[in-house]
Short mmCIF file of C-alpha atoms and ligand atoms in Angstrom, two decimals:
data_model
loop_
_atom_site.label_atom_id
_atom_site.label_comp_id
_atom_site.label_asym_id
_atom_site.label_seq_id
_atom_site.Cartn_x
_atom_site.Cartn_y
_atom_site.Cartn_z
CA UNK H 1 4.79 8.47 -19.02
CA UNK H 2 2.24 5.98 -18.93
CA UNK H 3 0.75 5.02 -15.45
CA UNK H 4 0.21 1.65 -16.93
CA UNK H 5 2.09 -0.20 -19.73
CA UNK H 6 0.06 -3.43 -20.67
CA UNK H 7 1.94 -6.15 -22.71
CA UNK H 8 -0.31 -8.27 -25.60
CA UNK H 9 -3.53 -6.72 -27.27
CA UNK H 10 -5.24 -9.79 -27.09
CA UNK H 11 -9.12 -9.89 -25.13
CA UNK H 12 -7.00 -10.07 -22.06
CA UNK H 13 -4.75 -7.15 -22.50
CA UNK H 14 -7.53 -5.16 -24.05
CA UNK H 15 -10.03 -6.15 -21.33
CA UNK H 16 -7.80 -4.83 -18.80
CA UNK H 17 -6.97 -1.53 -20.40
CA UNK H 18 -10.73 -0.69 -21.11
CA UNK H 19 -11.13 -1.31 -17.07
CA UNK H 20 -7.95 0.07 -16.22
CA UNK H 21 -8.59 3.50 -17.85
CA UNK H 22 -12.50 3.64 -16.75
CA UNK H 23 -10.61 4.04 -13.79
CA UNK H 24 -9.06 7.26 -15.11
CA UNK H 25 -5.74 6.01 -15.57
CA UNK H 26 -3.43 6.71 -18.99
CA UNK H 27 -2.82 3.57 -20.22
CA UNK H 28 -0.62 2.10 -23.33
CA UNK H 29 -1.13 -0.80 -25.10
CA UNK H 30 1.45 -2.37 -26.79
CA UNK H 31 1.05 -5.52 -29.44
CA UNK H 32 4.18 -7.08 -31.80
CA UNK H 33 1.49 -8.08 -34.12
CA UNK H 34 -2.26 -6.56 -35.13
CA UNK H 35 -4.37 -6.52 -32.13
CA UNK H 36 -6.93 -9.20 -31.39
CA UNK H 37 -5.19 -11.59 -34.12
CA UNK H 38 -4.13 -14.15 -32.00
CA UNK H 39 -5.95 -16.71 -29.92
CA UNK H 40 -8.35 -14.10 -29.17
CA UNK H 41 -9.30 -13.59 -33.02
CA UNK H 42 -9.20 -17.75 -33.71
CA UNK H 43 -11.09 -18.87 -30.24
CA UNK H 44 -14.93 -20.45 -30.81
CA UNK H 45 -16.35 -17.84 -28.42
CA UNK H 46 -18.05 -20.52 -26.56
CA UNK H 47 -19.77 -19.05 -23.18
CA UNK H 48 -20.22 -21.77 -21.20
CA UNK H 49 -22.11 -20.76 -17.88
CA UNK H 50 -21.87 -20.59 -14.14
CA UNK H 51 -23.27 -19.62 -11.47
CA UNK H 52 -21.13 -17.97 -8.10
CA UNK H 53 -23.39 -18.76 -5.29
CA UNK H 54 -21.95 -22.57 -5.57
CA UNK H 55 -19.37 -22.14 -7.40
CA UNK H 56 -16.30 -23.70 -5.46
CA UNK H 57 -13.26 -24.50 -7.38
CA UNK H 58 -11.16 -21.34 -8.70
CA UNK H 59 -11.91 -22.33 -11.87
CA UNK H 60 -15.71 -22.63 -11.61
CA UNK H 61 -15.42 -19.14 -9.70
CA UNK H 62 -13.73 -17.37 -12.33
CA UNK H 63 -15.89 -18.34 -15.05
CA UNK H 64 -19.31 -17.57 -13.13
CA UNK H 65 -18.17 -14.12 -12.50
CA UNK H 66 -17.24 -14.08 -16.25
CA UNK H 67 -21.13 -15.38 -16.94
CA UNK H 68 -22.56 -12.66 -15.08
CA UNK H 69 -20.55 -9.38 -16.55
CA UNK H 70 -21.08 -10.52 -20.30
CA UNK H 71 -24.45 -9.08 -20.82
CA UNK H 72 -23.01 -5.76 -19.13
CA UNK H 73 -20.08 -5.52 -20.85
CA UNK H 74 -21.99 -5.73 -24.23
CA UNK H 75 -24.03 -3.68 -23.86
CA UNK H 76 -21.59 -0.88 -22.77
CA UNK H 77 -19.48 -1.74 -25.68
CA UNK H 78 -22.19 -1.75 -28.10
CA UNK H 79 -23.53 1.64 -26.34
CA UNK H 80 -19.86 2.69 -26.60
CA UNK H 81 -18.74 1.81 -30.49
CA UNK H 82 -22.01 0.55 -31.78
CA UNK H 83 -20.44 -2.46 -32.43
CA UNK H 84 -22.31 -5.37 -31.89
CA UNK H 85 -20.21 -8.55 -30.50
CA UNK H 86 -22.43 -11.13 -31.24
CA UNK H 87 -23.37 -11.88 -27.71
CA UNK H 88 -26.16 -14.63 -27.37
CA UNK H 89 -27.72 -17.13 -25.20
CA UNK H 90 -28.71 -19.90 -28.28
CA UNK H 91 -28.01 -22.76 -25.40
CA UNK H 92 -26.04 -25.70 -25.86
CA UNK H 93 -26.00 -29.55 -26.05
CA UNK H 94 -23.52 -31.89 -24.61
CA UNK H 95 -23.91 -35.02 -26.69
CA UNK H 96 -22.58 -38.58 -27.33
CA UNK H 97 -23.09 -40.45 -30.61
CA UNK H 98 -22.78 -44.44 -29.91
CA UNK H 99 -21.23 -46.48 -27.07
CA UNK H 100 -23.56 -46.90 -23.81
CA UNK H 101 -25.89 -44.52 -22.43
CA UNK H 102 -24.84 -42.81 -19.45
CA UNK H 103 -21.46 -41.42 -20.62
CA UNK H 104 -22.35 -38.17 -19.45
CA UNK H 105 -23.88 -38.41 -16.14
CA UNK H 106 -20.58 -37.55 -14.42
CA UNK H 107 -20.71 -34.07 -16.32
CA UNK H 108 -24.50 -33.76 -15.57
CA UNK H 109 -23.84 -34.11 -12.21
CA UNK H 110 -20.59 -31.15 -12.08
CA UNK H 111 -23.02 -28.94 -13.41
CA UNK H 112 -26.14 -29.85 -11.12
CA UNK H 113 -23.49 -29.43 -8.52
CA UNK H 114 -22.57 -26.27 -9.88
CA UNK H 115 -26.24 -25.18 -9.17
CA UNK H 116 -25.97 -24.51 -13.11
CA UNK H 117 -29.41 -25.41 -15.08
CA UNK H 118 -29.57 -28.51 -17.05
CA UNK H 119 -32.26 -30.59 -19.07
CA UNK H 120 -31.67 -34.13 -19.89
CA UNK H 121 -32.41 -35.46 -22.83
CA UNK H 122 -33.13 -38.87 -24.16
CA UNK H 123 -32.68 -39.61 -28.15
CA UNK H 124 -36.07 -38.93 -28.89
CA UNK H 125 -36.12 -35.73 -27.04
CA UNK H 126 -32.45 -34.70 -28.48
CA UNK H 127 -33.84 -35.37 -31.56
CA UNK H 128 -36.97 -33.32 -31.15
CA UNK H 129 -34.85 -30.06 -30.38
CA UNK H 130 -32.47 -30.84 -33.00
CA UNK H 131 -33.37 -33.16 -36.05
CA UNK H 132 -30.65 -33.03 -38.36
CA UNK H 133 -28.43 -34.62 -35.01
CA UNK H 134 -27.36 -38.26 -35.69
CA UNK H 135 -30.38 -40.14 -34.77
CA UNK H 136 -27.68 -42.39 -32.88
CA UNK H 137 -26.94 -40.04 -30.57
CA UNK H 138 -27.33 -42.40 -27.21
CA UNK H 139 -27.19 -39.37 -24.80
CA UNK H 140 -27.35 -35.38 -24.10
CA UNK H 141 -28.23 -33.01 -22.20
CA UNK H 142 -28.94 -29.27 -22.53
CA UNK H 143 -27.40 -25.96 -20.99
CA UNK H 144 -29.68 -23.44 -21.89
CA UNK H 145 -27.39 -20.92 -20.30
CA UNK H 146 -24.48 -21.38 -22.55
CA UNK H 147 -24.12 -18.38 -24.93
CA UNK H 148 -21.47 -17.59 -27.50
CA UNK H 149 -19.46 -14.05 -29.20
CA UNK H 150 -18.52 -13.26 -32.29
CA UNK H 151 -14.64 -13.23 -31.01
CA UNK H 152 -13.23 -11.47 -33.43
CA UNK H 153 -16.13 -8.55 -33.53
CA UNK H 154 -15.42 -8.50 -29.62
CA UNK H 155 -11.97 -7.46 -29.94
CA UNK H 156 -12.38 -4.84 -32.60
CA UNK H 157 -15.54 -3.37 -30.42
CA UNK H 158 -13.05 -3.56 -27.52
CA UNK H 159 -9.92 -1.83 -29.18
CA UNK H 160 -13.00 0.96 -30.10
CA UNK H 161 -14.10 1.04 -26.66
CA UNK H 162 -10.40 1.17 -25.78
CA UNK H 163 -10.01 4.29 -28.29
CA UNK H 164 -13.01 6.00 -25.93
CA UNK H 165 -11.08 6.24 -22.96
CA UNK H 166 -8.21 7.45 -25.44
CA UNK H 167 -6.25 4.33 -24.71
CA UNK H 168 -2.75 4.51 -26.74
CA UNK H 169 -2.89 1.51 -28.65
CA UNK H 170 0.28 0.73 -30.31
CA UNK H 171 0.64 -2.39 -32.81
CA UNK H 172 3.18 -3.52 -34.82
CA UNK H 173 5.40 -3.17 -31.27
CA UNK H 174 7.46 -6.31 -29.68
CA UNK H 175 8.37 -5.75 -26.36
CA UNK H 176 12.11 -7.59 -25.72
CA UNK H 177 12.79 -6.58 -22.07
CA UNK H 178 12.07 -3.85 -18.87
CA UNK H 179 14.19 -1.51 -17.65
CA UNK H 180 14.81 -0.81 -13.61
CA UNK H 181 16.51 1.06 -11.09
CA UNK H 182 16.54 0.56 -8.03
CA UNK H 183 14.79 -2.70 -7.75
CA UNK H 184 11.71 -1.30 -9.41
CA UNK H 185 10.21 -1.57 -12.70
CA UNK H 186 10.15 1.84 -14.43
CA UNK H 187 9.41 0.25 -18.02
CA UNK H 188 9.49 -1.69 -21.54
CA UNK H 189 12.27 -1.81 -23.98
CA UNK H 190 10.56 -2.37 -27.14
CA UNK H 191 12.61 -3.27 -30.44
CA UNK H 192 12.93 0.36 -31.21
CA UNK H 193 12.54 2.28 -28.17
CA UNK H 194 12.28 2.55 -23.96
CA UNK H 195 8.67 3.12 -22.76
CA UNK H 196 8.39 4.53 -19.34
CA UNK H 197 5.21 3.28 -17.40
CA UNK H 198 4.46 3.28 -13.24
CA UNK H 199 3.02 -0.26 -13.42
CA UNK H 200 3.37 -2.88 -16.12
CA UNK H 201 1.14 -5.77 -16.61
CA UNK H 202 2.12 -8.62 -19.41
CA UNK H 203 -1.00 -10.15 -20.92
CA UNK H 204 0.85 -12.05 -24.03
CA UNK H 205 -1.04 -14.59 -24.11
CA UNK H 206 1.11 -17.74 -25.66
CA UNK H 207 4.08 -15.72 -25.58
CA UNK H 208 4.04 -15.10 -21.77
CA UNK H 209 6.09 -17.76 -20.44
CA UNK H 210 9.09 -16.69 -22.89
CA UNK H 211 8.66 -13.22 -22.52
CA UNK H 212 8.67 -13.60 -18.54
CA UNK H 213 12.06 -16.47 -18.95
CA UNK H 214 14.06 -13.99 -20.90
CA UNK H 215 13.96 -11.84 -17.71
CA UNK H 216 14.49 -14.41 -15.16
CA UNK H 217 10.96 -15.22 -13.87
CA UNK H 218 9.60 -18.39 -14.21
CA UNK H 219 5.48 -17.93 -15.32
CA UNK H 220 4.98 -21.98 -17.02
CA UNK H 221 2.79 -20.90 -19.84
CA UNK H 222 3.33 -22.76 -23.34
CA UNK H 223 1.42 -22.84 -26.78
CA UNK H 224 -1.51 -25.34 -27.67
CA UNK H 225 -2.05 -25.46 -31.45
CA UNK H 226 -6.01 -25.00 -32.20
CA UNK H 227 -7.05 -25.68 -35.63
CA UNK H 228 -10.83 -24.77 -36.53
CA UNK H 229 -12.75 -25.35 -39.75
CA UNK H 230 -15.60 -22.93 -41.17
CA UNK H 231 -18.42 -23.91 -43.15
CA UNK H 232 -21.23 -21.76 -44.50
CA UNK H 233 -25.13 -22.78 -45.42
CA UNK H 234 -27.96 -21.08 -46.22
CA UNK H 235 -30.03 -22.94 -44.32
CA UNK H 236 -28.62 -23.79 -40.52
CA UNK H 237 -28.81 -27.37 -39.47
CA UNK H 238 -28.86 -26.49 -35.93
CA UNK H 239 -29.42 -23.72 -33.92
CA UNK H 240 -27.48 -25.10 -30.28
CA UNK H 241 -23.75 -24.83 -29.68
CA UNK H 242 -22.72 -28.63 -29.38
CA UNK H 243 -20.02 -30.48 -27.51
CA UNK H 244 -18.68 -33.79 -27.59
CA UNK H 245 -15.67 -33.94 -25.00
CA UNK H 246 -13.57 -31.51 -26.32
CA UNK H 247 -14.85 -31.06 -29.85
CA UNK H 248 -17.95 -28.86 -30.95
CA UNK H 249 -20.28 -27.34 -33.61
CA UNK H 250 -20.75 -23.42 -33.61
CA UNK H 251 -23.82 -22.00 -35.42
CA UNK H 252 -23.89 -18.57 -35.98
CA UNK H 253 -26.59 -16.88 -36.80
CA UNK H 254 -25.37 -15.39 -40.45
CA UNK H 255 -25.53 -19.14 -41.79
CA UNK H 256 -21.77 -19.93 -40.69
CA UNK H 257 -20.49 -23.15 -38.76
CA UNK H 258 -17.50 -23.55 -36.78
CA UNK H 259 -15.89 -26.57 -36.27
CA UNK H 260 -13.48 -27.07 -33.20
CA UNK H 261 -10.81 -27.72 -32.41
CA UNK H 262 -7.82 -29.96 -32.07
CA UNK H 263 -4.83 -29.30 -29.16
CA UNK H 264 -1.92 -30.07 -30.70
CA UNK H 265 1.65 -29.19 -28.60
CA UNK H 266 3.70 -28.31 -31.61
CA UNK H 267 5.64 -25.26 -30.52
CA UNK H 268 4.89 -21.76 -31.90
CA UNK H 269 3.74 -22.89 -35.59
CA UNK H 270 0.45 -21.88 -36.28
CA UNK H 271 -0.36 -23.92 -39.67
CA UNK H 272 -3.28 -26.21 -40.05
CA UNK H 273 -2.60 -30.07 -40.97
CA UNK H 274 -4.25 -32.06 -43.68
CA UNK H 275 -4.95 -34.55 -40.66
CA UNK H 276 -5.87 -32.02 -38.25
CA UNK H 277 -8.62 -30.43 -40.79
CA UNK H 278 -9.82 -33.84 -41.98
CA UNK H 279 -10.71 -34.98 -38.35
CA UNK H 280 -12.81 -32.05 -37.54
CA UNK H 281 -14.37 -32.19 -41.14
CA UNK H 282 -15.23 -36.51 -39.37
CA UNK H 283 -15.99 -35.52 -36.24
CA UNK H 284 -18.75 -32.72 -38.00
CA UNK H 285 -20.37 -35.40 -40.35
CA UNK H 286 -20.46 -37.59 -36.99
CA UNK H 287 -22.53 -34.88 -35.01
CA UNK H 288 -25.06 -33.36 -37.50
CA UNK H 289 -24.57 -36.31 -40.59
CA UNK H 290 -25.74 -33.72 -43.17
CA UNK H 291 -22.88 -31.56 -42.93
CA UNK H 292 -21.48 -33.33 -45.57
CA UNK H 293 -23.31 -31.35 -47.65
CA UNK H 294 -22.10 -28.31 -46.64
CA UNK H 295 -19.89 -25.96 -48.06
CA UNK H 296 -16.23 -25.45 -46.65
CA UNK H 297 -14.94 -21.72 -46.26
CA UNK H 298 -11.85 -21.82 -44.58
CA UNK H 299 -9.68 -23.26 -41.69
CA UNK H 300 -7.51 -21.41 -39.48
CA UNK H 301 -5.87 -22.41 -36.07
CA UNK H 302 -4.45 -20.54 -33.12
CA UNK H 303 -2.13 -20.86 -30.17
CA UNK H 304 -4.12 -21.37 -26.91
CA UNK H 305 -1.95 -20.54 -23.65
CA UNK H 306 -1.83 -23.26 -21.52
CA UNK H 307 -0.78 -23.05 -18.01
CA UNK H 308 0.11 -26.35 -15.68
CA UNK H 309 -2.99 -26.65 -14.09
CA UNK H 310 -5.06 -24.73 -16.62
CA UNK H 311 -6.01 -22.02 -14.34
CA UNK H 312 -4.51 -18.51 -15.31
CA UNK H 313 -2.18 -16.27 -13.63
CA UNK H 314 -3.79 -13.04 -12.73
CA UNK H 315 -1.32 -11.18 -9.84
CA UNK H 316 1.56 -9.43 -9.40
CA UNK H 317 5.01 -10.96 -9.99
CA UNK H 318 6.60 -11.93 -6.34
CA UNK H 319 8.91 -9.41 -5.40
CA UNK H 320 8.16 -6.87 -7.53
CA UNK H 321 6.11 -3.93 -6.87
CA UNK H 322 4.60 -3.29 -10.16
CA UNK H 323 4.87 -5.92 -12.47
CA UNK H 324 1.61 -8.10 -13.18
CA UNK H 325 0.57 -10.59 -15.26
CA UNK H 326 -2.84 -11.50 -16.68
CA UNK H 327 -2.18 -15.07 -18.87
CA UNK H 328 -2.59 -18.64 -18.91
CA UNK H 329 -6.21 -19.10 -19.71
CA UNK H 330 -5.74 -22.06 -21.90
CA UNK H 331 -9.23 -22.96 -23.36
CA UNK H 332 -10.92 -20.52 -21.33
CA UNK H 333 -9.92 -16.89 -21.99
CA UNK H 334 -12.72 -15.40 -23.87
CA UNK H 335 -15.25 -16.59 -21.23
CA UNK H 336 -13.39 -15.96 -18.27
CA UNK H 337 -11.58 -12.61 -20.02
CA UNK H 338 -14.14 -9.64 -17.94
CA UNK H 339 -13.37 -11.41 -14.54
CA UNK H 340 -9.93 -12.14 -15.37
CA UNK H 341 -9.72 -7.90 -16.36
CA UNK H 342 -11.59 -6.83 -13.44
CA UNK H 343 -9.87 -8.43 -10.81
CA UNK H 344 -6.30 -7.78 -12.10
CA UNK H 345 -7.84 -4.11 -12.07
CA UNK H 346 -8.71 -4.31 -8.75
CA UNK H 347 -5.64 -5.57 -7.79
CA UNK H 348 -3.68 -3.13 -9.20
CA UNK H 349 -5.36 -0.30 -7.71
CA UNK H 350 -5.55 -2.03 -4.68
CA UNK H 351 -9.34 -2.18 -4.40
CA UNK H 352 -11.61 -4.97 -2.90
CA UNK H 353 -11.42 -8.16 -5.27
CA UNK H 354 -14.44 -9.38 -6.10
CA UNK H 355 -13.68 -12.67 -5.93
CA UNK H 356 -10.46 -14.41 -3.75
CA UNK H 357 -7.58 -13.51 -5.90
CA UNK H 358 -5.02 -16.07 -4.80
CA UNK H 359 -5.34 -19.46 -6.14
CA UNK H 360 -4.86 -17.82 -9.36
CA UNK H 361 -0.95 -16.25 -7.90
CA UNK H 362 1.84 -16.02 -10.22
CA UNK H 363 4.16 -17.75 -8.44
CA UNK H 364 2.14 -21.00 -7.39
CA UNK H 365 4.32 -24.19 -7.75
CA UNK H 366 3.71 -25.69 -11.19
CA UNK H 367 5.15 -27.93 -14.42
CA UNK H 368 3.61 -29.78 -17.20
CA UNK H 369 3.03 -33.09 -16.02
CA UNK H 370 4.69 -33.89 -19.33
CA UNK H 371 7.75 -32.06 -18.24
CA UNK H 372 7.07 -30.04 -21.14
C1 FAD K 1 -8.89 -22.76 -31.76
C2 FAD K 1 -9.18 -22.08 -30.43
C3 FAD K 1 -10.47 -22.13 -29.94
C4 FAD K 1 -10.78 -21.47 -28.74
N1 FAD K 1 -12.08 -21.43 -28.31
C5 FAD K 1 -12.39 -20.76 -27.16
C6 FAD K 1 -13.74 -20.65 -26.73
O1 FAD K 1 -14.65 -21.13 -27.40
N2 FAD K 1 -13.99 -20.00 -25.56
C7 FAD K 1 -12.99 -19.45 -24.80
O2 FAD K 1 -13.27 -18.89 -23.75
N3 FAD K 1 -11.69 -19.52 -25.21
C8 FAD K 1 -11.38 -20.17 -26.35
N4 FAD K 1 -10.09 -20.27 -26.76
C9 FAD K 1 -9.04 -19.76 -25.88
C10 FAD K 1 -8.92 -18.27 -25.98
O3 FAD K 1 -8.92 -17.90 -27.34
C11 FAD K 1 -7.65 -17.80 -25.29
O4 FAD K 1 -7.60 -18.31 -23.97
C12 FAD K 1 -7.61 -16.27 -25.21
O5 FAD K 1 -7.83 -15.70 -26.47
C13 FAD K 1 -6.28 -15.80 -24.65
O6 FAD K 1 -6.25 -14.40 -24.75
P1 FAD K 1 -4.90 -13.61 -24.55
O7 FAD K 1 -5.21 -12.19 -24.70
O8 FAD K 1 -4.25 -14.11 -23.30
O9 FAD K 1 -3.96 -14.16 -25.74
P2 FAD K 1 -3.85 -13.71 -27.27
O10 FAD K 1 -5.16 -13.45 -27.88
O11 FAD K 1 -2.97 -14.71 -27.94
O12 FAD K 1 -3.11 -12.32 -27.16
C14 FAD K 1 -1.77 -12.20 -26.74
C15 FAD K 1 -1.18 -11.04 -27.52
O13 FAD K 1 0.11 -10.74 -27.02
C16 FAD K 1 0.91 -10.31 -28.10
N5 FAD K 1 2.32 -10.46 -27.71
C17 FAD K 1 2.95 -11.61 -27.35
N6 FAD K 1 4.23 -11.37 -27.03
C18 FAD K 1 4.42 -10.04 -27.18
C19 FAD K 1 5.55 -9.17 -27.02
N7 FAD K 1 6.74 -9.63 -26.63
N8 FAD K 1 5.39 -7.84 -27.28
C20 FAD K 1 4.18 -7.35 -27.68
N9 FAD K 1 3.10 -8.14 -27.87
C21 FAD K 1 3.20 -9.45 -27.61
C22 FAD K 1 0.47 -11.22 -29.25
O14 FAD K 1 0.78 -10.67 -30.49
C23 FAD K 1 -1.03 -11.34 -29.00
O15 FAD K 1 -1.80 -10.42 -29.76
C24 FAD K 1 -9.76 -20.84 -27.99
C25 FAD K 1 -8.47 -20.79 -28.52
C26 FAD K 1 -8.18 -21.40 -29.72
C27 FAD K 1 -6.79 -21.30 -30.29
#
């Protein structure tokens, strides 16, 4: 028997079963598809930072702790697997092309508030940093604590890391159901068999809130269509993550550019749209104008899970003694995913959280506003 069954082997499942078993527990990790192919695989692996003296909403909080374990957790992982994730501070630029200056002193000031480090920048000064920007860019400023991963290098470094502390890591495995007695969970029913486990914690990303409704518990969690675009250069036309409201540009290092993303509430299908792609192919050309140069690779897109009020749920499951869940991060899971691990660790075992666990509680009050 497994002291801990864990549902979804996306970075928050596998997060939480490289902390859970550091711990010295046996843990089994169960995934219906491949794992790390989901959001997790298709995010941007945008860092943005924080910083937890001042941080004061649950949000803010979550991601600061996030910002401060990311150069540990590399490093161990990299120590661990010799994989390297990718990890790196390149800074970033929040940016508006057009329309009048001072668009973006509301955001300048949530970070200053934040006590988070930012430069302002005028066109000139943009421009210095960053030539190939559109010299109409009417306002930025710069976060030179923002970082970014190679997502998809994280994950298979984490299901290595996972491997270490002999982790049972089971794909290809769709969990339909638990099994009781006696008003305790004592397991999964997959599609093909019963898995017995002391505690079970469902980290299924998208999937959660249906997962969770088919056994009577309400967890409001829905898909958010992501489509991204890839380009490749030799030659890199910028060297800062940038952001435009919700859009961005994603240099890597090996010549590649990311181009994200759009949120689309379509349901569970994960194809990209001739519309979708030619808007982020626009919205490139409007950023860094001599994009259009450069070549296309590939698109993809992925289901982001949203919760109502885009904070995830990280606690047990009221009235149960030992069923958890660990979903709901929306845009925000690959930043916030070794906080969001640790402290559903420490919950679990019952140790000190290292940040106030409860405005992230399963069973808040919430619905779309949508009534979706
Ligand atoms: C286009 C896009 C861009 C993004 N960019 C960023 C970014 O820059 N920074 C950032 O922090 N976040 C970003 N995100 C969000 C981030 O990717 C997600 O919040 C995060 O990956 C969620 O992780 P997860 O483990 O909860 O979900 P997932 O990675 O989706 O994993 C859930 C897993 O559960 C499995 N599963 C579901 N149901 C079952 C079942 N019944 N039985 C067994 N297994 C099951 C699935 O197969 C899946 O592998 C982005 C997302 C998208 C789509």
């Amino acid at each position: 028997m497994a002291d801990v069954v864990i549902i979804g082997g996306g970075v928050i499942g596998l997060t939480a079963a490289y902390e859970l078993a550091g711990e010295g527990l046996a843990v089994e990790v169960l995934d219906q598809v491949q794992f790390g192919r989901e959001a997790s695989w298709a995010g941007a692996g945008l860092l943005p930072p924080g910083n937890l003296s001042h941080a004061k909403t649950p949000g803010a909080k979550l991601r600061a702790a996030s910002h401060k374990l990311w150069p540990r957790l590399t490093a161990e992982l990299r120590e661990a697997t010799g994989i390297d994730n990718g990890y790196v501070n390149c800074g970033g630029i929040e940016m508006r092309v057009g329309g009048p200056k001072g668009q973006l002193d509301d955001l300048a000031q949530s970070w200053r508030d934040e006590g988070v480090e930012i430069e302002e920048l005028d066109t000139d000064s943009a421009l210095e940093l960053e030539p190939n920007l559109n010299p109409e860019t009417v306002s930025a400023f710069r976060l030179p604590e923002k970082c970014q991963v190679r997502n998809p290098r994280h994950v298979k470094a984490l299901v290595a890391a996972c491997a270490t502390r002999n982790v049972n890591l089971s794909a290809g495995t769709r969990v339909v159901g638990f099994t009781s007695s006696n008003g305790k969970y004592t397991g999964v029913r997959t599609t093909q068999e019963t898995i017995q486990a002391g505690q079970i914690l469902v980290c299924a990303g998208a999937w959660t809130g249906k997962l969770m409704a088919s056994v009577g518990f309400q967890v409001p969690v829905r898909p958010v269509r992501g489509q991204m675009v890839l380009m490749s250069t030799n030659a890199l036309p910028v060297r800062h993550l940038l952001g435009y409201g919700s859009r961005y540009l994603v240099p890597r290092p090996d010549g590649r550019i990311l181009v994200g993303s759009t949120e689309e509430w379509v349901g569970f299908h994960k194809q990209n749209t001739a519309g979708g792609v030619a808007e982020l192919l626009r919205f490139a050309a409007t950023l860094v104008p001599s994009l259009v140069n450069v070549g296309f690779e590939q698109c993809w897109s992925g289901l982001r899970p949203e919760s109502a009020d885009h904070l995830p749920y990280l606690g047990s499951v009221g009235g149960t003694e030992n069923l958890f869940v660990a979903a709901g991060h929306f845009r925000s899971g690959l930043q916030m995913s070794p906080a969001s691990a640790l402290l559903i660790r420490q919950t679990m075992l019952g140790q000190e959280p290292m940040i106030p666990i409860e405005p992230y509680a399963v069973g808040r009050s919430g619905s779309f506003s949508d009534g979706g």
